[in-house]
Short mmCIF file of C-alpha atoms in Angstrom, two decimals:
data_model
loop_
_atom_site.label_atom_id
_atom_site.label_comp_id
_atom_site.label_asym_id
_atom_site.label_seq_id
_atom_site.Cartn_x
_atom_site.Cartn_y
_atom_site.Cartn_z
CA MET T 1 -49.09 99.08 303.42
CA LYS T 2 -50.09 96.61 306.11
CA LEU T 3 -47.52 94.90 308.30
CA LEU T 4 -45.43 92.19 306.67
CA THR T 5 -45.28 89.25 309.07
CA GLY T 6 -44.83 85.52 308.98
CA GLU T 7 -42.17 82.86 308.59
CA PHE T 8 -42.21 80.86 305.37
CA LYS T 9 -40.00 78.19 303.85
CA ASN T 10 -39.41 78.25 300.14
CA THR T 11 -36.92 76.99 297.59
CA LEU T 12 -34.52 78.90 295.41
CA ASP T 13 -34.64 77.59 291.86
CA GLU T 14 -31.64 76.88 289.63
CA LYS T 15 -31.93 80.35 288.07
CA GLY T 16 -31.72 82.12 291.45
CA ARG T 17 -35.43 82.90 291.72
CA ILE T 18 -37.56 82.54 294.82
CA SER T 19 -41.32 82.85 295.18
CA LEU T 20 -42.59 85.31 297.73
CA PRO T 21 -45.53 83.94 299.71
CA ALA T 22 -48.90 85.11 298.36
CA ARG T 23 -49.85 86.53 301.75
CA MET T 24 -46.77 88.77 301.71
CA ARG T 25 -47.25 89.81 298.09
CA SER T 26 -50.78 90.95 298.85
CA GLU T 27 -49.41 93.35 301.50
CA LEU T 28 -46.81 94.93 299.21
CA PRO T 29 -47.62 98.26 297.52
CA GLY T 30 -46.34 97.21 294.09
CA ALA T 31 -44.21 94.82 292.08
CA THR T 32 -40.89 96.64 292.54
CA LEU T 33 -38.74 95.96 295.62
CA ILE T 34 -35.23 96.83 296.77
CA LEU T 35 -32.95 93.93 297.75
CA THR T 36 -29.70 94.39 299.66
CA GLN T 37 -27.31 92.77 302.09
CA GLY T 38 -28.64 92.62 305.61
CA ILE T 39 -26.94 92.09 308.92
CA ASP T 40 -26.39 88.51 310.16
CA ASP T 41 -25.72 87.10 306.66
CA CYS T 42 -29.27 87.44 305.36
CA LEU T 43 -30.81 89.62 302.67
CA TRP T 44 -33.18 92.51 303.28
CA LEU T 45 -36.05 93.19 300.91
CA PHE T 46 -37.84 96.55 301.12
CA PRO T 47 -40.80 98.18 299.47
CA PRO T 48 -39.48 101.34 297.75
CA GLN T 49 -40.91 103.78 300.30
CA GLN T 50 -39.33 101.99 303.27
CA TRP T 51 -36.03 101.76 301.38
CA GLU T 52 -36.08 105.48 300.61
CA GLU T 53 -36.66 106.24 304.31
CA LEU T 54 -33.89 103.91 305.50
CA SER T 55 -31.32 104.89 302.88
CA GLY T 56 -32.06 108.58 303.48
CA LYS T 57 -31.52 108.18 307.22
CA LEU T 58 -28.32 106.21 306.67
CA MET T 59 -26.92 108.89 304.35
CA GLU T 60 -27.96 111.59 306.82
CA HIS T 61 -26.07 109.90 309.65
CA THR T 62 -22.97 108.73 307.79
CA SER T 63 -20.11 110.49 306.06
CA PRO T 64 -17.74 109.39 303.32
CA PHE T 65 -14.99 110.92 305.48
CA GLN T 66 -15.42 108.40 308.32
CA ALA T 67 -14.26 104.80 307.99
CA ARG T 68 -17.17 103.23 309.92
CA SER T 69 -19.66 105.29 307.93
CA ARG T 70 -18.14 104.12 304.65
CA LEU T 71 -18.43 100.54 305.87
CA ILE T 72 -22.18 100.98 306.48
CA GLN T 73 -22.61 102.67 303.10
CA ARG T 74 -20.69 99.91 301.31
CA ARG T 75 -22.38 97.02 303.13
CA ILE T 76 -26.00 98.18 303.01
CA LEU T 77 -26.45 100.94 300.43
CA ALA T 78 -24.03 100.02 297.65
CA PRO T 79 -25.20 96.43 297.04
CA ALA T 80 -28.89 97.41 296.87
CA GLN T 81 -30.64 96.41 293.66
CA GLU T 82 -34.13 96.89 292.35
CA VAL T 83 -35.97 93.62 291.71
CA GLU T 84 -39.36 92.98 290.16
CA ILE T 85 -41.95 90.47 291.24
CA ASP T 86 -42.78 88.48 288.10
CA ARG T 87 -46.25 87.23 287.15
CA LEU T 88 -45.61 84.00 289.10
CA GLY T 89 -44.73 85.89 292.30
CA ARG T 90 -40.97 85.33 292.07
CA ILE T 91 -38.02 87.65 292.43
CA SER T 92 -34.64 86.99 290.89
CA ILE T 93 -31.80 87.27 293.40
CA PRO T 94 -28.52 88.45 291.83
CA GLN T 95 -25.55 86.08 292.15
CA ALA T 96 -23.51 88.41 294.40
CA LEU T 97 -26.37 88.67 296.89
CA ARG T 98 -27.00 84.90 296.79
CA GLU T 99 -23.34 84.35 297.60
CA PHE T 100 -23.35 86.91 300.41
CA ALA T 101 -26.30 85.18 302.15
CA HIS T 102 -25.07 81.64 301.32
CA LEU T 103 -28.41 80.95 299.66
CA SER T 104 -28.81 77.44 298.39
CA ARG T 105 -31.99 75.53 297.70
CA GLU T 106 -33.82 75.77 301.05
CA CYS T 107 -34.58 79.30 302.25
CA VAL T 108 -36.56 80.99 305.01
CA ILE T 109 -38.52 84.17 304.30
CA LEU T 110 -39.38 86.33 307.32
CA GLY T 111 -41.77 89.26 307.42
CA ILE T 112 -40.40 91.85 309.87
CA SER T 113 -43.14 94.48 309.88
CA LYS T 114 -41.86 96.88 307.18
CA TYR T 115 -39.32 94.68 305.41
CA ILE T 116 -38.56 91.04 304.57
CA GLU T 117 -35.50 88.94 305.39
CA ILE T 118 -34.34 86.05 303.22
CA TRP T 119 -32.09 83.45 304.88
CA ASN T 120 -30.37 80.23 303.99
CA ALA T 121 -32.54 77.78 306.01
CA GLU T 122 -29.58 76.06 307.74
CA ASP T 123 -27.98 79.39 308.64
CA TYR T 124 -31.26 80.64 310.10
CA ARG T 125 -31.68 77.53 312.28
CA ALA T 126 -28.09 77.89 313.48
CA TYR T 127 -28.62 81.60 314.20
CA LEU T 128 -31.70 80.90 316.33
CA GLU T 129 -29.94 78.13 318.23
CA ALA T 130 -26.80 80.21 318.85
CA ASN T 131 -28.86 83.15 320.12
CA LYS T 132 -31.33 81.44 322.48
CA GLU T 133 -29.78 82.91 325.62
CA GLU T 134 -29.31 86.34 324.06
CA PHE T 135 -32.99 86.35 323.06
CA ALA T 136 -34.05 85.58 326.63
CA LYS T 137 -31.89 88.45 327.91
CA ALA T 138 -33.23 90.85 325.27
CA ALA T 139 -36.81 89.89 326.13
CA GLU T 140 -36.11 90.61 329.80
CA GLU T 141 -34.98 94.13 328.86
CA LEU T 142 -38.34 94.94 327.21
CA GLN T 143 -39.81 96.20 330.45
CA GLY T 144 -41.94 98.91 328.85
CA VAL T 145 -43.75 96.54 326.49
CA ASN T 146 -47.02 95.28 327.96
CA LEU T 147 -49.91 93.35 326.45
#
């Protein structure tokens, strides 16, 4: 699989379906994806292999006997659902996940190398605005990254 990158705007239809950009679809290894709650009130969409790697690592490093571990398991692993890309390039987002991410009509789809984020467009704009200074600080800390 090649890297998934790009920022795209798309609309969620009345049935809770959203089209994945053709450029992203062409980079995916198949028509089955795993959709779950992300951090920062967005959804995460993974190709099956990346999901297996992440969920395996999370289970390896968490325990049902620790409260914080259970929270991670319940927030990321438990809500995960398999979705299929239909012949028109759409995925259907289950109601519970749409509600979690406050998805309405206008959405932003972000390719983040090995996974995709789906955001409510207004929430994403607000997130970027609220984190301008934090981004500048984080960029300053990337001392070992050179062009």
